mmCIF file of C-alpha atoms in Angstrom:
data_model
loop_
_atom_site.group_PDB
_atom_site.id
_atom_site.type_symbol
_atom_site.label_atom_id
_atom_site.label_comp_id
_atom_site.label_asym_id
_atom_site.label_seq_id
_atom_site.Cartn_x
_atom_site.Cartn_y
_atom_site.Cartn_z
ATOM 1 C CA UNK A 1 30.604 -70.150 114.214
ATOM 2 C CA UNK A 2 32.390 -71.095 110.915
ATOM 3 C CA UNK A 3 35.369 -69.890 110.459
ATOM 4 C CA UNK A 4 35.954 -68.054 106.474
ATOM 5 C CA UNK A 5 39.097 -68.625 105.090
ATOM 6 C CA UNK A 6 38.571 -66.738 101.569
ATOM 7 C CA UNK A 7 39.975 -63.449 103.298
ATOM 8 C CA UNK A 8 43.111 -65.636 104.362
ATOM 9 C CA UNK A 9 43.429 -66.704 101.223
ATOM 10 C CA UNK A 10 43.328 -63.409 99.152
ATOM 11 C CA UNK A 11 45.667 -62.049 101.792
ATOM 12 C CA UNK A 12 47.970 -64.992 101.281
ATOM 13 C CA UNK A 13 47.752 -64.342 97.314
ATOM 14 C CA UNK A 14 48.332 -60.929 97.638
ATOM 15 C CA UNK A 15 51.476 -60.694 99.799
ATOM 16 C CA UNK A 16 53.064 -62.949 98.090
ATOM 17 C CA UNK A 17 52.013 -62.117 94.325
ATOM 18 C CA UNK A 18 53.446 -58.369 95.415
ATOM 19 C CA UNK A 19 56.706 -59.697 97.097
ATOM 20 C CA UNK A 20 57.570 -62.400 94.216
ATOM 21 C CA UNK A 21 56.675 -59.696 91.602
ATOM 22 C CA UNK A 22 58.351 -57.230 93.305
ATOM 23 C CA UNK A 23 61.877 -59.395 93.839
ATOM 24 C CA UNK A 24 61.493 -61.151 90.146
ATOM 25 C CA UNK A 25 60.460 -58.192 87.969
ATOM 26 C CA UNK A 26 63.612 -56.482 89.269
ATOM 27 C CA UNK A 27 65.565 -59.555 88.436
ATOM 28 C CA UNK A 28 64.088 -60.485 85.306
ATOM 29 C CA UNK A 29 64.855 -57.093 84.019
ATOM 30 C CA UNK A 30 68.403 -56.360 85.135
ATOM 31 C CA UNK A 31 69.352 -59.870 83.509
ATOM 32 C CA UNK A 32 67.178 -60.179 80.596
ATOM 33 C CA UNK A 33 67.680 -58.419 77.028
ATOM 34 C CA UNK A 34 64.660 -59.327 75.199
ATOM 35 C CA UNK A 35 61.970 -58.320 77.672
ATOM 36 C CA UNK A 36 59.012 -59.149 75.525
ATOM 37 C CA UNK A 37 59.576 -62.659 76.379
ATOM 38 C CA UNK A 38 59.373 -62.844 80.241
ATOM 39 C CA UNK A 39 56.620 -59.997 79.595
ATOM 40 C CA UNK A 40 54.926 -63.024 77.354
ATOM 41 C CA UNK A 41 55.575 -65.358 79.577
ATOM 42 C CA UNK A 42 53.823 -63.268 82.813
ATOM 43 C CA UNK A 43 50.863 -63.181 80.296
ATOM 44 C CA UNK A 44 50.986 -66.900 79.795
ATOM 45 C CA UNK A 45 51.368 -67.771 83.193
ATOM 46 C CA UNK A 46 48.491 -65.068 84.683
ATOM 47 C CA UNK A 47 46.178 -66.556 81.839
ATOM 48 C CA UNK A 48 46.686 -69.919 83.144
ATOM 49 C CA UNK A 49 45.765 -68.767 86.561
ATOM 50 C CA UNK A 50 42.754 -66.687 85.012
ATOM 51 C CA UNK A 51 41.270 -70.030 83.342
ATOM 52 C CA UNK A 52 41.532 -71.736 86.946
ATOM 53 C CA UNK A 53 40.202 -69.094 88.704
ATOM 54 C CA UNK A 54 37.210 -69.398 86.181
ATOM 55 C CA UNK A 55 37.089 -72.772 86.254
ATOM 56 C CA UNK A 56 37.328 -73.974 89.969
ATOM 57 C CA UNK A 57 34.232 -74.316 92.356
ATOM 58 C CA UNK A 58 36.370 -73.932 94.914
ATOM 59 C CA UNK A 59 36.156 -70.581 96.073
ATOM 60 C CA UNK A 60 39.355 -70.303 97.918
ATOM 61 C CA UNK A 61 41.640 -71.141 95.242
ATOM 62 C CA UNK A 62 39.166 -69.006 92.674
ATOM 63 C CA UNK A 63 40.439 -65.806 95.033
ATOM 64 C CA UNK A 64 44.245 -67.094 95.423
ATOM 65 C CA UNK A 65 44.498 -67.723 91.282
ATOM 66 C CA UNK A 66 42.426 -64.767 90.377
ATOM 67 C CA UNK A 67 44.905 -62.333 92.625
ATOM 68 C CA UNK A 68 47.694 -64.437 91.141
ATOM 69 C CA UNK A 69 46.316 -63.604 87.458
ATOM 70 C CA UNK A 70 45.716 -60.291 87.364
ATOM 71 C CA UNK A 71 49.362 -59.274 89.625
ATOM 72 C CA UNK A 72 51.062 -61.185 86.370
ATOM 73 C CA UNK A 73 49.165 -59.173 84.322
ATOM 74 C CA UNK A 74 50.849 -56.205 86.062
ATOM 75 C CA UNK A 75 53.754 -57.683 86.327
ATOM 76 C CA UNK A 76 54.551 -58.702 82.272
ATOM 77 C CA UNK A 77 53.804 -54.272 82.551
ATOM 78 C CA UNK A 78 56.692 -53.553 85.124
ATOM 79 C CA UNK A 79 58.726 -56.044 82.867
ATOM 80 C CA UNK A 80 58.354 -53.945 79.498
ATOM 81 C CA UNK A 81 57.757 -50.703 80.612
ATOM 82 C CA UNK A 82 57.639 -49.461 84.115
ATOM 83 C CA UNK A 83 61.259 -51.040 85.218
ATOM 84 C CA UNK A 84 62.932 -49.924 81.991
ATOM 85 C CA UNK A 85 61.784 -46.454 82.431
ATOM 86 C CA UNK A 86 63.344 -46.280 86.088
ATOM 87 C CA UNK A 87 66.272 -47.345 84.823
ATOM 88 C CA UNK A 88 66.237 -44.763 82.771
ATOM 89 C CA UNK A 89 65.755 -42.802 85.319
ATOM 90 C CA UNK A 90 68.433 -43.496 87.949
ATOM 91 C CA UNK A 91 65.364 -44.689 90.358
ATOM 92 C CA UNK A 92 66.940 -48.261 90.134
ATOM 93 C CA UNK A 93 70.256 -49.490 89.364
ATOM 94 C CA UNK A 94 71.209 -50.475 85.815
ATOM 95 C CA UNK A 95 73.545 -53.673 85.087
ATOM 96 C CA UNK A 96 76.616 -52.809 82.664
ATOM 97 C CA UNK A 97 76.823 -56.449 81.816
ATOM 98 C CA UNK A 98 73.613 -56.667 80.190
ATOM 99 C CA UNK A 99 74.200 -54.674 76.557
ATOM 100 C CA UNK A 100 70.439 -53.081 76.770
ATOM 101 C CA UNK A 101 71.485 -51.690 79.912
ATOM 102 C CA UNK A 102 74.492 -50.790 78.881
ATOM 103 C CA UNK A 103 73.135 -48.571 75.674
ATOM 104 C CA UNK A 104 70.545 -46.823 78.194
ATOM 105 C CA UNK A 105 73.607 -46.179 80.577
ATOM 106 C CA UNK A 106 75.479 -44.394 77.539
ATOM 107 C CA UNK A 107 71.898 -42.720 76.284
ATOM 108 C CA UNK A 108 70.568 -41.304 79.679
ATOM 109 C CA UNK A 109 72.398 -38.746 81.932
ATOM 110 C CA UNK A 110 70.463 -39.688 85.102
ATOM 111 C CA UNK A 111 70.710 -43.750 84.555
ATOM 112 C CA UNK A 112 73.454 -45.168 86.899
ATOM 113 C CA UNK A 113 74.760 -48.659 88.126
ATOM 114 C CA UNK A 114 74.760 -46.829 91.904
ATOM 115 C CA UNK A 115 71.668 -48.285 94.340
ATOM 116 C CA UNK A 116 70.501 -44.876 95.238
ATOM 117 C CA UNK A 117 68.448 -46.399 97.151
ATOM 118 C CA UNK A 118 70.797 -48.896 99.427
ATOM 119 C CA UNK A 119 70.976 -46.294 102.260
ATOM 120 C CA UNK A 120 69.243 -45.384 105.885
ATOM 121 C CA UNK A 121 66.734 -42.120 105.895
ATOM 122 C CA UNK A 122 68.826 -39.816 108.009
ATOM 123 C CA UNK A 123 65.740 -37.571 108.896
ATOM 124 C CA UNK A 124 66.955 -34.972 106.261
ATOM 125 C CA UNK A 125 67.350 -34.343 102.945
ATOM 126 C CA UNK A 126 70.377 -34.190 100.817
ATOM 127 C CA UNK A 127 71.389 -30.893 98.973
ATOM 128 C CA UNK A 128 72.336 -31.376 95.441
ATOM 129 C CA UNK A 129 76.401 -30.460 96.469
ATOM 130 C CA UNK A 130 75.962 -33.935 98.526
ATOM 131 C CA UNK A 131 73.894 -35.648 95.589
ATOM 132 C CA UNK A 132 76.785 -34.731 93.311
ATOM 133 C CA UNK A 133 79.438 -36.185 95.887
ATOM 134 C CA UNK A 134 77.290 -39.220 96.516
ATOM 135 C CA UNK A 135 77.194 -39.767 92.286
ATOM 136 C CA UNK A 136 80.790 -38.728 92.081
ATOM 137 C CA UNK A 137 82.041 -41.150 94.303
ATOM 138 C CA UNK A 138 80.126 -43.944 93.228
ATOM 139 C CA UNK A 139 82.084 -43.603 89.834
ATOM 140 C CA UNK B 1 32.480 -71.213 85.693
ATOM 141 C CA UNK B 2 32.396 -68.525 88.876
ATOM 142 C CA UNK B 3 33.794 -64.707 88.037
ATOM 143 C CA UNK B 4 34.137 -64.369 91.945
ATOM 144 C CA UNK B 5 38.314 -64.819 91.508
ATOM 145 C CA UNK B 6 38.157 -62.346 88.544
ATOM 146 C CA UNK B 7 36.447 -59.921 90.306
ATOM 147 C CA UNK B 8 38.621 -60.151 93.577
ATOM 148 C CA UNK B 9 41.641 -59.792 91.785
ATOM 149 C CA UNK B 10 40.511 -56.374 89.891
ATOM 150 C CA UNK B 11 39.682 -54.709 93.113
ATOM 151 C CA UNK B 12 42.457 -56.306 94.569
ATOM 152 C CA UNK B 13 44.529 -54.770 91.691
ATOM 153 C CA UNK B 14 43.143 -51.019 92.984
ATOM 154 C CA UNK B 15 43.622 -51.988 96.970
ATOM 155 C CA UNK B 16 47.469 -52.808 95.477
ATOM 156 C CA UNK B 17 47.488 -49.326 93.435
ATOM 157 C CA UNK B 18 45.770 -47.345 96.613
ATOM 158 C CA UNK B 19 49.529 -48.925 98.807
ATOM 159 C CA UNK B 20 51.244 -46.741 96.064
ATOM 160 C CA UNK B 21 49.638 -43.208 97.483
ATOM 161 C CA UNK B 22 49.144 -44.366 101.423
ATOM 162 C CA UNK B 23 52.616 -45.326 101.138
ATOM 163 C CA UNK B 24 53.592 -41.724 99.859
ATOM 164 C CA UNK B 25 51.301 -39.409 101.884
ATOM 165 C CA UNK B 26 51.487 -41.152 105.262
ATOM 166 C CA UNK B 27 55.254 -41.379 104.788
ATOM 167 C CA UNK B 28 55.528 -37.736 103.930
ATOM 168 C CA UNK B 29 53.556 -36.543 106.654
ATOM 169 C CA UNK B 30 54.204 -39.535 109.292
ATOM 170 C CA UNK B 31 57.446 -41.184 108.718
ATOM 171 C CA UNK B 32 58.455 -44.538 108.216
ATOM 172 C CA UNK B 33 58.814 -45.041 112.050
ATOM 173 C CA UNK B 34 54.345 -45.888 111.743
ATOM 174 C CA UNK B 35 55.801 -49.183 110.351
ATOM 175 C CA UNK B 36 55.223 -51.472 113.446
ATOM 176 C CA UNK B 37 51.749 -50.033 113.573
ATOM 177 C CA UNK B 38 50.921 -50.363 110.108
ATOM 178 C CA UNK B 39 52.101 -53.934 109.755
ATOM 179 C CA UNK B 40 50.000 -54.561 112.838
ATOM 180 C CA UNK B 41 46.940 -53.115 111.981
ATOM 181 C CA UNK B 42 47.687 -55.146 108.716
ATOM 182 C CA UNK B 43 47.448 -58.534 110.500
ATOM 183 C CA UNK B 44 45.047 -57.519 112.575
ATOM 184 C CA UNK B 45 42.440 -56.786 109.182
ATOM 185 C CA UNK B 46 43.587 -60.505 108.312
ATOM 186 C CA UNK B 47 42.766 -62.148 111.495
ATOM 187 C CA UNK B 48 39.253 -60.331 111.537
ATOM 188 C CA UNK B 49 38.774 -61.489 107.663
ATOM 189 C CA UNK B 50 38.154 -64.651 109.090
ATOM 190 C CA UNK B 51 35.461 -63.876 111.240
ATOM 191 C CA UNK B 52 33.529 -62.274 108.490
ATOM 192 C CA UNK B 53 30.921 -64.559 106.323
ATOM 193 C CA UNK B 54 30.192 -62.347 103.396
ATOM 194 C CA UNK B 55 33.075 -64.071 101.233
ATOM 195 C CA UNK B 56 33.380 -60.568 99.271
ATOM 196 C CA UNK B 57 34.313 -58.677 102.302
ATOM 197 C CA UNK B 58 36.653 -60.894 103.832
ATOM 198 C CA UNK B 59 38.512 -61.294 100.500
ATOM 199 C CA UNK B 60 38.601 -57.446 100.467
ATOM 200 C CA UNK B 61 39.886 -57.330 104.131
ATOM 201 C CA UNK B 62 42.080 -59.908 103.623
ATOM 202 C CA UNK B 63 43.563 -57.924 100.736
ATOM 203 C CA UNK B 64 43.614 -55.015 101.864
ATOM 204 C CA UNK B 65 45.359 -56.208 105.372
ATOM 205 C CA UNK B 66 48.033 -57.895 102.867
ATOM 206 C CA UNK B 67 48.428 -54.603 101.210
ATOM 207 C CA UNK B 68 49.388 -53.019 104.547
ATOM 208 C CA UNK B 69 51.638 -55.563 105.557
ATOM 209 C CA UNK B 70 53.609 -55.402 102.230
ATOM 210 C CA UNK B 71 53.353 -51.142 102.356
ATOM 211 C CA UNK B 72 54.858 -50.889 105.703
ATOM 212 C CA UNK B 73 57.737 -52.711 104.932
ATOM 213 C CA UNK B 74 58.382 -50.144 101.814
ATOM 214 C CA UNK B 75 57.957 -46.526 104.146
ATOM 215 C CA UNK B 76 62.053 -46.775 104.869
ATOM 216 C CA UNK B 77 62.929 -46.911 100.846
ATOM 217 C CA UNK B 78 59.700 -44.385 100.522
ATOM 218 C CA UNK B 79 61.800 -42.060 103.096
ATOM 219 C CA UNK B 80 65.003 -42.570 101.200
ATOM 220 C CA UNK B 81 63.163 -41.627 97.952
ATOM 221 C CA UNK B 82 61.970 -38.058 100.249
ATOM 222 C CA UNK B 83 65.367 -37.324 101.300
ATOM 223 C CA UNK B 84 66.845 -37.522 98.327
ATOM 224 C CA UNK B 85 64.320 -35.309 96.538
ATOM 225 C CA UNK B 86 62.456 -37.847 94.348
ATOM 226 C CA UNK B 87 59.345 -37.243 96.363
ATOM 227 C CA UNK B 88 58.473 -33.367 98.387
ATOM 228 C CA UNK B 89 60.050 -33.705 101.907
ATOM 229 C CA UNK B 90 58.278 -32.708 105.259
ATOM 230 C CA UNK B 91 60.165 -32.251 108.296
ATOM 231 C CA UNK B 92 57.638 -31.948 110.440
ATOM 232 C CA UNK B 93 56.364 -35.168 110.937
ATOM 233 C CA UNK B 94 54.126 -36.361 113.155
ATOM 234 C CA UNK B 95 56.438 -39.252 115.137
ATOM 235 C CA UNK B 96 54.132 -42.358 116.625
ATOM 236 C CA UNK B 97 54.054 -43.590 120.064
ATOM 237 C CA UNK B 98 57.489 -45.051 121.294
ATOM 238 C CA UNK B 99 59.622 -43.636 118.174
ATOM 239 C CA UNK B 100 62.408 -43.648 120.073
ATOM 240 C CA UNK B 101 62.708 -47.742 120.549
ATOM 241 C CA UNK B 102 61.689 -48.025 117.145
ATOM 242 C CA UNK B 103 64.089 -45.753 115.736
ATOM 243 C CA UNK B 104 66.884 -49.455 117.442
ATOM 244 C CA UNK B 105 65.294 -51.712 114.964
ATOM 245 C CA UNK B 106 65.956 -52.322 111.526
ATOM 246 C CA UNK B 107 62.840 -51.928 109.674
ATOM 247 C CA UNK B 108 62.382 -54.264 107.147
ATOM 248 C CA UNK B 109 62.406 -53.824 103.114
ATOM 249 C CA UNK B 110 62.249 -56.304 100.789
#
């Protein structure tokens, strides 16, 4: 029996496009000011992954680079649009050192430097007089 | 020039974007505590990926068993997100096998 190590290989491409997107696009867009060039630069990089996935024979590295193109793809999206916007938000935590942050702190009543997130579940939800004291205290 | 890496990362692109709502619903009506399972079933669709010929099924499985792996490390933030009223909250959730022991470990997030 031979063994088929394209479904390896797409899972290998896939855990790790989502976990390095996932850690970097939050990185790239608490430090950057200028988003649209990491957002370019995703494009560049996924296209350069799209032309190799074309391009190989091999079909193992077509799956891997193909995976790899189209999560940068996504990811020059989360860079522009989808990170900013949970910013705005208050669903992630905005940097006051970096002055496009900073203006959408001052702008949005719900954006905060506060990881909402950075907690246990407790098996409950919160009432909005414990929201307020978690937000008040974090100030 | 072979499409077949174009192709697999489209669909693979949906299997990512179908985490988003298994991630919500079975959290909601779950809990995070499934993790274990989840990640195990993940690895398990994987390991059987490479016992499967047709190369667009395994890459599917193999995607789609990545996709689980990744989604059940993200059910604690996903309960988080519940609790604090980002998302509807259930409390009456259906707890898995052994939720007590899990309930000792630290679940992982990323």
């Amino acid at each position: 029996m031979t063994l088929n190590v394209v479904g390896i290989s797409a899972a290998l491409a896939t855990f790790m496009g989502v976990w390095l997107g996932h850690v970097s696009v939050r990185k790239i867009e608490r430090e950057i000011v200028r988003l649209w060039i990491p957002s370019l630069m995703a494009v560049a990089l996924g296209s350069g992954f799209l032309i190799a996935s074309l391009l190989t024979s091999n079909l193992s590295l077509a799956t891997a680079s193909g995976i790899l193109a189209v999560t940068l793809f996504w990811d020059a999206l989360e860079i522009s649009i989808r990170q900013p916007r949970r910013i705005r938000h208050g669903y992630a935590p905005a940097n006051p050192a970096n002055p496009r942050h900073a203006r959408i702190l001052a702008e949005s009543p719900n954006a905060t430097d506060m990881d909402w997130l950075d907690r246990d579940p407790r098996g409950r939800p919160y009432t909005s007089e414990e929201l307020s004291a978690i937000k008040d205290s974090a100030r | 020039m072979t499409t077949f890496g174009l192709w697999i990362g489209i669909a693979t692109l949906f299997v990512i974007g179908l985490g988003f709502v298994w991630v919500i619903r079975g959290e909601r009506y779950f809990g995070y505590l499934w993790w274990p399972y989840v990640m195990g079933l993940g690895l398990v669709c994987v390991v059987c990926s490479v016992f499967i010929s047709n190369d667009w099924s395994s890459a599917l499985l193999g995607a789609a068993g990545a996709s689980l792996i990744w989604g059940s490390t993200e059910l604690k933030e996903q309960a988080v997100r519940a609790e604090l009223g980002w998302y509807p909250f259930n409390d009456r959730k259906i707890d898995p096998p052994f939720a007590h022991v899990i309930k000792k470990w630290k679940a992982p997030s990323f």
